[in-house]
Amino acid sequence: MPPLLDKIILKTLRMVGSTKMLQIRRGLMKGVKWSVSIPDSRYILGVYEHELGSKIKGYVEEGKRLVDIGANAGYFSVLAAHYGKTGINHIAIEPFPANIELLKSHIAENKISSVLLEEIGIAETSGEVQFSNTNNLAANTYKSESSIFSDDTITIKV
């Protein structure tokens, strides 16, 4: 299917609130199931972060491990599991609840057992942080001076 038609289909599925999983059609993650609810079509189109993805692929094929800090929906964690060895080889660290649910669904849908999910943030000290709670799953912050900060906050363990 041509990329433009793919984009139209993805946009339509998102508009109706679909949580469907589709297989990525090309690229490094070809065949991996990915949620259509994520607004960036580059994932499913198979063109997301190709250069970085290729480097990660090469590392995990050599037996190295990935620690994915701020794993978001888990693209790089899933990629590492897709090309890496079996066993718990990779750690995905993600504090934001909506992203955790997406990451869990990607792990489950793709039958991945080599990624350990840590539902926590990374900080200089242990405790809790108030995070902005926006609809933008790729860009939330704890910094109140940031332009993306929202007064609607959630507490994140760090």
JSON list of C-alpha atoms in Angstrom, two decimals:
[
{"chain": "A", "resi": 1, "resn": "MET", "atom": "CA", "xyz": [0.00, 0.00, 0.00]},
{"chain": "A", "resi": 2, "resn": "PRO", "atom": "CA", "xyz": [1.40, 3.47, -0.85]},
{"chain": "A", "resi": 3, "resn": "PRO", "atom": "CA", "xyz": [2.60, 5.51, 2.19]},
{"chain": "A", "resi": 4, "resn": "LEU", "atom": "CA", "xyz": [0.02, 8.27, 1.56]},
{"chain": "A", "resi": 5, "resn": "LEU", "atom": "CA", "xyz": [-2.83, 5.75, 1.69]},
{"chain": "A", "resi": 6, "resn": "ASP", "atom": "CA", "xyz": [-1.30, 4.26, 4.86]},
{"chain": "A", "resi": 7, "resn": "LYS", "atom": "CA", "xyz": [-1.26, 7.74, 6.44]},
{"chain": "A", "resi": 8, "resn": "ILE", "atom": "CA", "xyz": [-4.92, 8.32, 5.54]},
{"chain": "A", "resi": 9, "resn": "ILE", "atom": "CA", "xyz": [-5.94, 4.96, 7.00]},
{"chain": "A", "resi": 10, "resn": "LEU", "atom": "CA", "xyz": [-3.97, 5.61, 10.20]},
{"chain": "A", "resi": 11, "resn": "LYS", "atom": "CA", "xyz": [-5.45, 9.08, 10.62]},
{"chain": "A", "resi": 12, "resn": "THR", "atom": "CA", "xyz": [-8.96, 7.70, 10.11]},
{"chain": "A", "resi": 13, "resn": "LEU", "atom": "CA", "xyz": [-8.40, 4.94, 12.68]},
{"chain": "A", "resi": 14, "resn": "ARG", "atom": "CA", "xyz": [-7.14, 7.51, 15.20]},
{"chain": "A", "resi": 15, "resn": "MET", "atom": "CA", "xyz": [-10.11, 9.81, 14.57]},
{"chain": "A", "resi": 16, "resn": "VAL", "atom": "CA", "xyz": [-12.53, 7.02, 15.52]},
{"chain": "A", "resi": 17, "resn": "GLY", "atom": "CA", "xyz": [-10.49, 6.26, 18.64]},
{"chain": "A", "resi": 18, "resn": "SER", "atom": "CA", "xyz": [-9.18, 2.88, 17.53]},
{"chain": "A", "resi": 19, "resn": "THR", "atom": "CA", "xyz": [-6.79, 1.03, 19.83]},
{"chain": "A", "resi": 20, "resn": "LYS", "atom": "CA", "xyz": [-6.08, -1.54, 17.14]},
{"chain": "A", "resi": 21, "resn": "MET", "atom": "CA", "xyz": [-2.61, -2.98, 16.61]},
{"chain": "A", "resi": 22, "resn": "LEU", "atom": "CA", "xyz": [-1.24, -3.14, 13.08]},
{"chain": "A", "resi": 23, "resn": "GLN", "atom": "CA", "xyz": [1.90, -4.79, 11.79]},
{"chain": "A", "resi": 24, "resn": "ILE", "atom": "CA", "xyz": [4.67, -2.44, 10.81]},
{"chain": "A", "resi": 25, "resn": "ARG", "atom": "CA", "xyz": [4.97, -2.91, 7.03]},
{"chain": "A", "resi": 26, "resn": "ARG", "atom": "CA", "xyz": [8.61, -2.09, 6.31]},
{"chain": "A", "resi": 27, "resn": "GLY", "atom": "CA", "xyz": [11.88, -1.12, 7.88]},
{"chain": "A", "resi": 28, "resn": "LEU", "atom": "CA", "xyz": [13.72, -2.48, 10.91]},
{"chain": "A", "resi": 29, "resn": "MET", "atom": "CA", "xyz": [10.54, -3.43, 12.76]},
{"chain": "A", "resi": 30, "resn": "LYS", "atom": "CA", "xyz": [8.72, -5.05, 9.84]},
{"chain": "A", "resi": 31, "resn": "GLY", "atom": "CA", "xyz": [6.16, -7.50, 11.18]},
{"chain": "A", "resi": 32, "resn": "VAL", "atom": "CA", "xyz": [6.08, -6.08, 14.71]},
{"chain": "A", "resi": 33, "resn": "LYS", "atom": "CA", "xyz": [2.60, -5.11, 15.96]},
{"chain": "A", "resi": 34, "resn": "TRP", "atom": "CA", "xyz": [2.20, -1.45, 16.92]},
{"chain": "A", "resi": 35, "resn": "SER", "atom": "CA", "xyz": [-0.69, 0.60, 18.27]},
{"chain": "A", "resi": 36, "resn": "VAL", "atom": "CA", "xyz": [-2.45, 2.88, 15.79]},
{"chain": "A", "resi": 37, "resn": "SER", "atom": "CA", "xyz": [-3.40, 5.17, 18.69]},
{"chain": "A", "resi": 38, "resn": "ILE", "atom": "CA", "xyz": [0.09, 6.69, 18.69]},
{"chain": "A", "resi": 39, "resn": "PRO", "atom": "CA", "xyz": [-0.17, 9.89, 16.63]},
{"chain": "A", "resi": 40, "resn": "ASP", "atom": "CA", "xyz": [3.24, 9.59, 14.92]},
{"chain": "A", "resi": 41, "resn": "SER", "atom": "CA", "xyz": [2.66, 7.55, 11.74]},
{"chain": "A", "resi": 42, "resn": "ARG", "atom": "CA", "xyz": [6.39, 7.01, 11.22]},
{"chain": "A", "resi": 43, "resn": "TYR", "atom": "CA", "xyz": [6.28, 4.02, 13.57]},
{"chain": "A", "resi": 44, "resn": "ILE", "atom": "CA", "xyz": [3.79, 1.96, 11.56]},
{"chain": "A", "resi": 45, "resn": "LEU", "atom": "CA", "xyz": [5.17, 3.21, 8.25]},
{"chain": "A", "resi": 46, "resn": "GLY", "atom": "CA", "xyz": [8.54, 1.76, 9.31]},
{"chain": "A", "resi": 47, "resn": "VAL", "atom": "CA", "xyz": [10.55, 4.97, 8.98]},
{"chain": "A", "resi": 48, "resn": "TYR", "atom": "CA", "xyz": [10.89, 6.05, 12.63]},
{"chain": "A", "resi": 49, "resn": "GLU", "atom": "CA", "xyz": [14.49, 6.81, 13.78]},
{"chain": "A", "resi": 50, "resn": "HIS", "atom": "CA", "xyz": [16.10, 4.45, 11.23]},
{"chain": "A", "resi": 51, "resn": "GLU", "atom": "CA", "xyz": [19.71, 5.48, 11.91]},
{"chain": "A", "resi": 52, "resn": "LEU", "atom": "CA", "xyz": [19.47, 5.11, 15.70]},
{"chain": "A", "resi": 53, "resn": "GLY", "atom": "CA", "xyz": [17.42, 1.94, 15.31]},
{"chain": "A", "resi": 54, "resn": "SER", "atom": "CA", "xyz": [20.11, 0.42, 13.08]},
{"chain": "A", "resi": 55, "resn": "LYS", "atom": "CA", "xyz": [22.77, 1.15, 15.70]},
{"chain": "A", "resi": 56, "resn": "ILE", "atom": "CA", "xyz": [20.68, -0.45, 18.44]},
{"chain": "A", "resi": 57, "resn": "LYS", "atom": "CA", "xyz": [20.01, -3.46, 16.22]},
{"chain": "A", "resi": 58, "resn": "GLY", "atom": "CA", "xyz": [23.75, -3.93, 15.68]},
{"chain": "A", "resi": 59, "resn": "TYR", "atom": "CA", "xyz": [24.52, -3.67, 19.39]},
{"chain": "A", "resi": 60, "resn": "VAL", "atom": "CA", "xyz": [21.90, -6.16, 20.55]},
{"chain": "A", "resi": 61, "resn": "GLU", "atom": "CA", "xyz": [22.84, -8.62, 17.79]},
{"chain": "A", "resi": 62, "resn": "GLU", "atom": "CA", "xyz": [26.33, -8.57, 19.36]},
{"chain": "A", "resi": 63, "resn": "GLY", "atom": "CA", "xyz": [24.74, -9.54, 22.69]},
{"chain": "A", "resi": 64, "resn": "LYS", "atom": "CA", "xyz": [24.77, -6.12, 24.35]},
{"chain": "A", "resi": 65, "resn": "ARG", "atom": "CA", "xyz": [21.85, -4.95, 26.49]},
{"chain": "A", "resi": 66, "resn": "LEU", "atom": "CA", "xyz": [19.63, -1.91, 26.14]},
{"chain": "A", "resi": 67, "resn": "VAL", "atom": "CA", "xyz": [18.51, 0.30, 29.00]},
{"chain": "A", "resi": 68, "resn": "ASP", "atom": "CA", "xyz": [15.75, 2.44, 27.53]},
{"chain": "A", "resi": 69, "resn": "ILE", "atom": "CA", "xyz": [15.34, 5.42, 29.89]},
{"chain": "A", "resi": 70, "resn": "GLY", "atom": "CA", "xyz": [12.13, 7.26, 29.16]},
{"chain": "A", "resi": 71, "resn": "ALA", "atom": "CA", "xyz": [10.97, 4.33, 27.06]},
{"chain": "A", "resi": 72, "resn": "ASN", "atom": "CA", "xyz": [7.70, 6.01, 26.07]},
{"chain": "A", "resi": 73, "resn": "ALA", "atom": "CA", "xyz": [5.65, 3.41, 24.13]},
{"chain": "A", "resi": 74, "resn": "GLY", "atom": "CA", "xyz": [8.68, 1.12, 23.93]},
{"chain": "A", "resi": 75, "resn": "TYR", "atom": "CA", "xyz": [9.85, 1.39, 20.33]},
{"chain": "A", "resi": 76, "resn": "PHE", "atom": "CA", "xyz": [13.54, 0.89, 21.09]},
{"chain": "A", "resi": 77, "resn": "SER", "atom": "CA", "xyz": [12.85, -1.72, 23.78]},
{"chain": "A", "resi": 78, "resn": "VAL", "atom": "CA", "xyz": [10.71, -3.71, 21.34]},
{"chain": "A", "resi": 79, "resn": "LEU", "atom": "CA", "xyz": [13.36, -3.28, 18.64]},
{"chain": "A", "resi": 80, "resn": "ALA", "atom": "CA", "xyz": [16.04, -4.61, 21.02]},
{"chain": "A", "resi": 81, "resn": "ALA", "atom": "CA", "xyz": [13.86, -7.60, 21.90]},
{"chain": "A", "resi": 82, "resn": "HIS", "atom": "CA", "xyz": [13.14, -8.19, 18.20]},
{"chain": "A", "resi": 83, "resn": "TYR", "atom": "CA", "xyz": [16.84, -8.54, 17.34]},
{"chain": "A", "resi": 84, "resn": "GLY", "atom": "CA", "xyz": [18.45, -9.48, 20.66]},
{"chain": "A", "resi": 85, "resn": "LYS", "atom": "CA", "xyz": [19.00, -12.78, 22.41]},
{"chain": "A", "resi": 86, "resn": "THR", "atom": "CA", "xyz": [16.39, -14.44, 24.65]},
{"chain": "A", "resi": 87, "resn": "GLY", "atom": "CA", "xyz": [16.15, -13.95, 28.41]},
{"chain": "A", "resi": 88, "resn": "ILE", "atom": "CA", "xyz": [15.79, -10.67, 30.29]},
{"chain": "A", "resi": 89, "resn": "ASN", "atom": "CA", "xyz": [18.32, -8.65, 28.33]},
{"chain": "A", "resi": 90, "resn": "HIS", "atom": "CA", "xyz": [16.76, -5.20, 28.19]},
{"chain": "A", "resi": 91, "resn": "ILE", "atom": "CA", "xyz": [15.28, -2.76, 30.69]},
{"chain": "A", "resi": 92, "resn": "ALA", "atom": "CA", "xyz": [12.58, -0.24, 29.80]},
{"chain": "A", "resi": 93, "resn": "ILE", "atom": "CA", "xyz": [12.21, 2.61, 32.30]},
{"chain": "A", "resi": 94, "resn": "GLU", "atom": "CA", "xyz": [9.06, 4.69, 31.96]},
{"chain": "A", "resi": 95, "resn": "PRO", "atom": "CA", "xyz": [7.20, 6.65, 34.67]},
{"chain": "A", "resi": 96, "resn": "PHE", "atom": "CA", "xyz": [4.18, 7.98, 32.78]},
{"chain": "A", "resi": 97, "resn": "PRO", "atom": "CA", "xyz": [1.05, 5.77, 33.22]},
{"chain": "A", "resi": 98, "resn": "ALA", "atom": "CA", "xyz": [-0.39, 6.22, 29.70]},
{"chain": "A", "resi": 99, "resn": "ASN", "atom": "CA", "xyz": [2.97, 5.31, 28.16]},
{"chain": "A", "resi": 100, "resn": "ILE", "atom": "CA", "xyz": [3.34, 2.34, 30.53]},
{"chain": "A", "resi": 101, "resn": "GLU", "atom": "CA", "xyz": [0.03, 0.94, 29.28]},
{"chain": "A", "resi": 102, "resn": "LEU", "atom": "CA", "xyz": [1.10, 1.33, 25.64]},
{"chain": "A", "resi": 103, "resn": "LEU", "atom": "CA", "xyz": [4.47, -0.25, 26.38]},
{"chain": "A", "resi": 104, "resn": "LYS", "atom": "CA", "xyz": [2.79, -3.18, 28.16]},
{"chain": "A", "resi": 105, "resn": "SER", "atom": "CA", "xyz": [0.44, -3.70, 25.22]},
{"chain": "A", "resi": 106, "resn": "HIS", "atom": "CA", "xyz": [3.35, -3.68, 22.74]},
{"chain": "A", "resi": 107, "resn": "ILE", "atom": "CA", "xyz": [5.26, -6.20, 24.88]},
{"chain": "A", "resi": 108, "resn": "ALA", "atom": "CA", "xyz": [2.20, -8.46, 25.25]},
{"chain": "A", "resi": 109, "resn": "GLU", "atom": "CA", "xyz": [1.00, -8.22, 21.64]},
{"chain": "A", "resi": 110, "resn": "ASN", "atom": "CA", "xyz": [4.47, -9.11, 20.34]},
{"chain": "A", "resi": 111, "resn": "LYS", "atom": "CA", "xyz": [4.96, -11.89, 22.94]},
{"chain": "A", "resi": 112, "resn": "ILE", "atom": "CA", "xyz": [8.17, -10.31, 24.27]},
{"chain": "A", "resi": 113, "resn": "SER", "atom": "CA", "xyz": [9.79, -11.82, 27.34]},
{"chain": "A", "resi": 114, "resn": "SER", "atom": "CA", "xyz": [13.24, -10.20, 27.15]},
{"chain": "A", "resi": 115, "resn": "VAL", "atom": "CA", "xyz": [12.23, -6.72, 28.39]},
{"chain": "A", "resi": 116, "resn": "LEU", "atom": "CA", "xyz": [11.89, -5.87, 32.06]},
{"chain": "A", "resi": 117, "resn": "LEU", "atom": "CA", "xyz": [9.62, -2.85, 32.55]},
{"chain": "A", "resi": 118, "resn": "GLU", "atom": "CA", "xyz": [10.43, -0.55, 35.47]},
{"chain": "A", "resi": 119, "resn": "GLU", "atom": "CA", "xyz": [7.53, 1.83, 36.17]},
{"chain": "A", "resi": 120, "resn": "ILE", "atom": "CA", "xyz": [9.59, 4.66, 37.62]},
{"chain": "A", "resi": 121, "resn": "GLY", "atom": "CA", "xyz": [11.42, 7.83, 36.65]},
{"chain": "A", "resi": 122, "resn": "ILE", "atom": "CA", "xyz": [15.14, 8.55, 36.98]},
{"chain": "A", "resi": 123, "resn": "ALA", "atom": "CA", "xyz": [16.24, 11.43, 39.20]},
{"chain": "A", "resi": 124, "resn": "GLU", "atom": "CA", "xyz": [19.11, 12.56, 41.42]},
{"chain": "A", "resi": 125, "resn": "THR", "atom": "CA", "xyz": [17.18, 11.62, 44.57]},
{"chain": "A", "resi": 126, "resn": "SER", "atom": "CA", "xyz": [14.46, 9.09, 45.40]},
{"chain": "A", "resi": 127, "resn": "GLY", "atom": "CA", "xyz": [10.95, 10.28, 46.01]},
{"chain": "A", "resi": 128, "resn": "GLU", "atom": "CA", "xyz": [8.10, 11.69, 43.98]},
{"chain": "A", "resi": 129, "resn": "VAL", "atom": "CA", "xyz": [7.83, 14.38, 41.33]},
{"chain": "A", "resi": 130, "resn": "GLN", "atom": "CA", "xyz": [4.77, 16.24, 40.02]},
{"chain": "A", "resi": 131, "resn": "PHE", "atom": "CA", "xyz": [4.64, 15.66, 36.27]},
{"chain": "A", "resi": 132, "resn": "SER", "atom": "CA", "xyz": [2.56, 17.55, 33.76]},
{"chain": "A", "resi": 133, "resn": "ASN", "atom": "CA", "xyz": [-0.33, 15.37, 32.59]},
{"chain": "A", "resi": 134, "resn": "THR", "atom": "CA", "xyz": [-1.09, 16.36, 28.99]},
{"chain": "A", "resi": 135, "resn": "ASN", "atom": "CA", "xyz": [-2.44, 14.38, 26.05]},
{"chain": "A", "resi": 136, "resn": "ASN", "atom": "CA", "xyz": [0.99, 14.56, 24.42]},
{"chain": "A", "resi": 137, "resn": "LEU", "atom": "CA", "xyz": [2.47, 11.17, 25.33]},
{"chain": "A", "resi": 138, "resn": "ALA", "atom": "CA", "xyz": [5.86, 12.13, 23.90]},
{"chain": "A", "resi": 139, "resn": "ALA", "atom": "CA", "xyz": [6.28, 15.39, 25.79]},
{"chain": "A", "resi": 140, "resn": "ASN", "atom": "CA", "xyz": [5.38, 15.72, 29.45]},
{"chain": "A", "resi": 141, "resn": "THR", "atom": "CA", "xyz": [7.57, 17.47, 31.96]},
{"chain": "A", "resi": 142, "resn": "TYR", "atom": "CA", "xyz": [8.09, 18.19, 35.63]},
{"chain": "A", "resi": 143, "resn": "LYS", "atom": "CA", "xyz": [9.47, 21.69, 34.90]},
{"chain": "A", "resi": 144, "resn": "SER", "atom": "CA", "xyz": [6.78, 24.27, 35.60]},
{"chain": "A", "resi": 145, "resn": "GLU", "atom": "CA", "xyz": [8.60, 26.91, 33.51]},
{"chain": "A", "resi": 146, "resn": "SER", "atom": "CA", "xyz": [8.31, 24.73, 30.38]},
{"chain": "A", "resi": 147, "resn": "SER", "atom": "CA", "xyz": [5.87, 25.78, 27.66]},
{"chain": "A", "resi": 148, "resn": "ILE", "atom": "CA", "xyz": [4.37, 22.27, 27.65]},
{"chain": "A", "resi": 149, "resn": "PHE", "atom": "CA", "xyz": [3.74, 22.17, 31.40]},
{"chain": "A", "resi": 150, "resn": "SER", "atom": "CA", "xyz": [0.09, 21.75, 32.34]},
{"chain": "A", "resi": 151, "resn": "ASP", "atom": "CA", "xyz": [-1.50, 22.58, 35.70]},
{"chain": "A", "resi": 152, "resn": "ASP", "atom": "CA", "xyz": [-3.07, 19.13, 35.52]},
{"chain": "A", "resi": 153, "resn": "THR", "atom": "CA", "xyz": [-0.37, 17.03, 37.17]},
{"chain": "A", "resi": 154, "resn": "ILE", "atom": "CA", "xyz": [0.20, 13.47, 38.32]},
{"chain": "A", "resi": 155, "resn": "THR", "atom": "CA", "xyz": [2.66, 12.13, 40.87]},
{"chain": "A", "resi": 156, "resn": "ILE", "atom": "CA", "xyz": [5.51, 10.05, 39.47]},
{"chain": "A", "resi": 157, "resn": "LYS", "atom": "CA", "xyz": [7.84, 7.86, 41.58]},
{"chain": "A", "resi": 158, "resn": "VAL", "atom": "CA", "xyz": [11.54, 8.51, 41.01]}
]
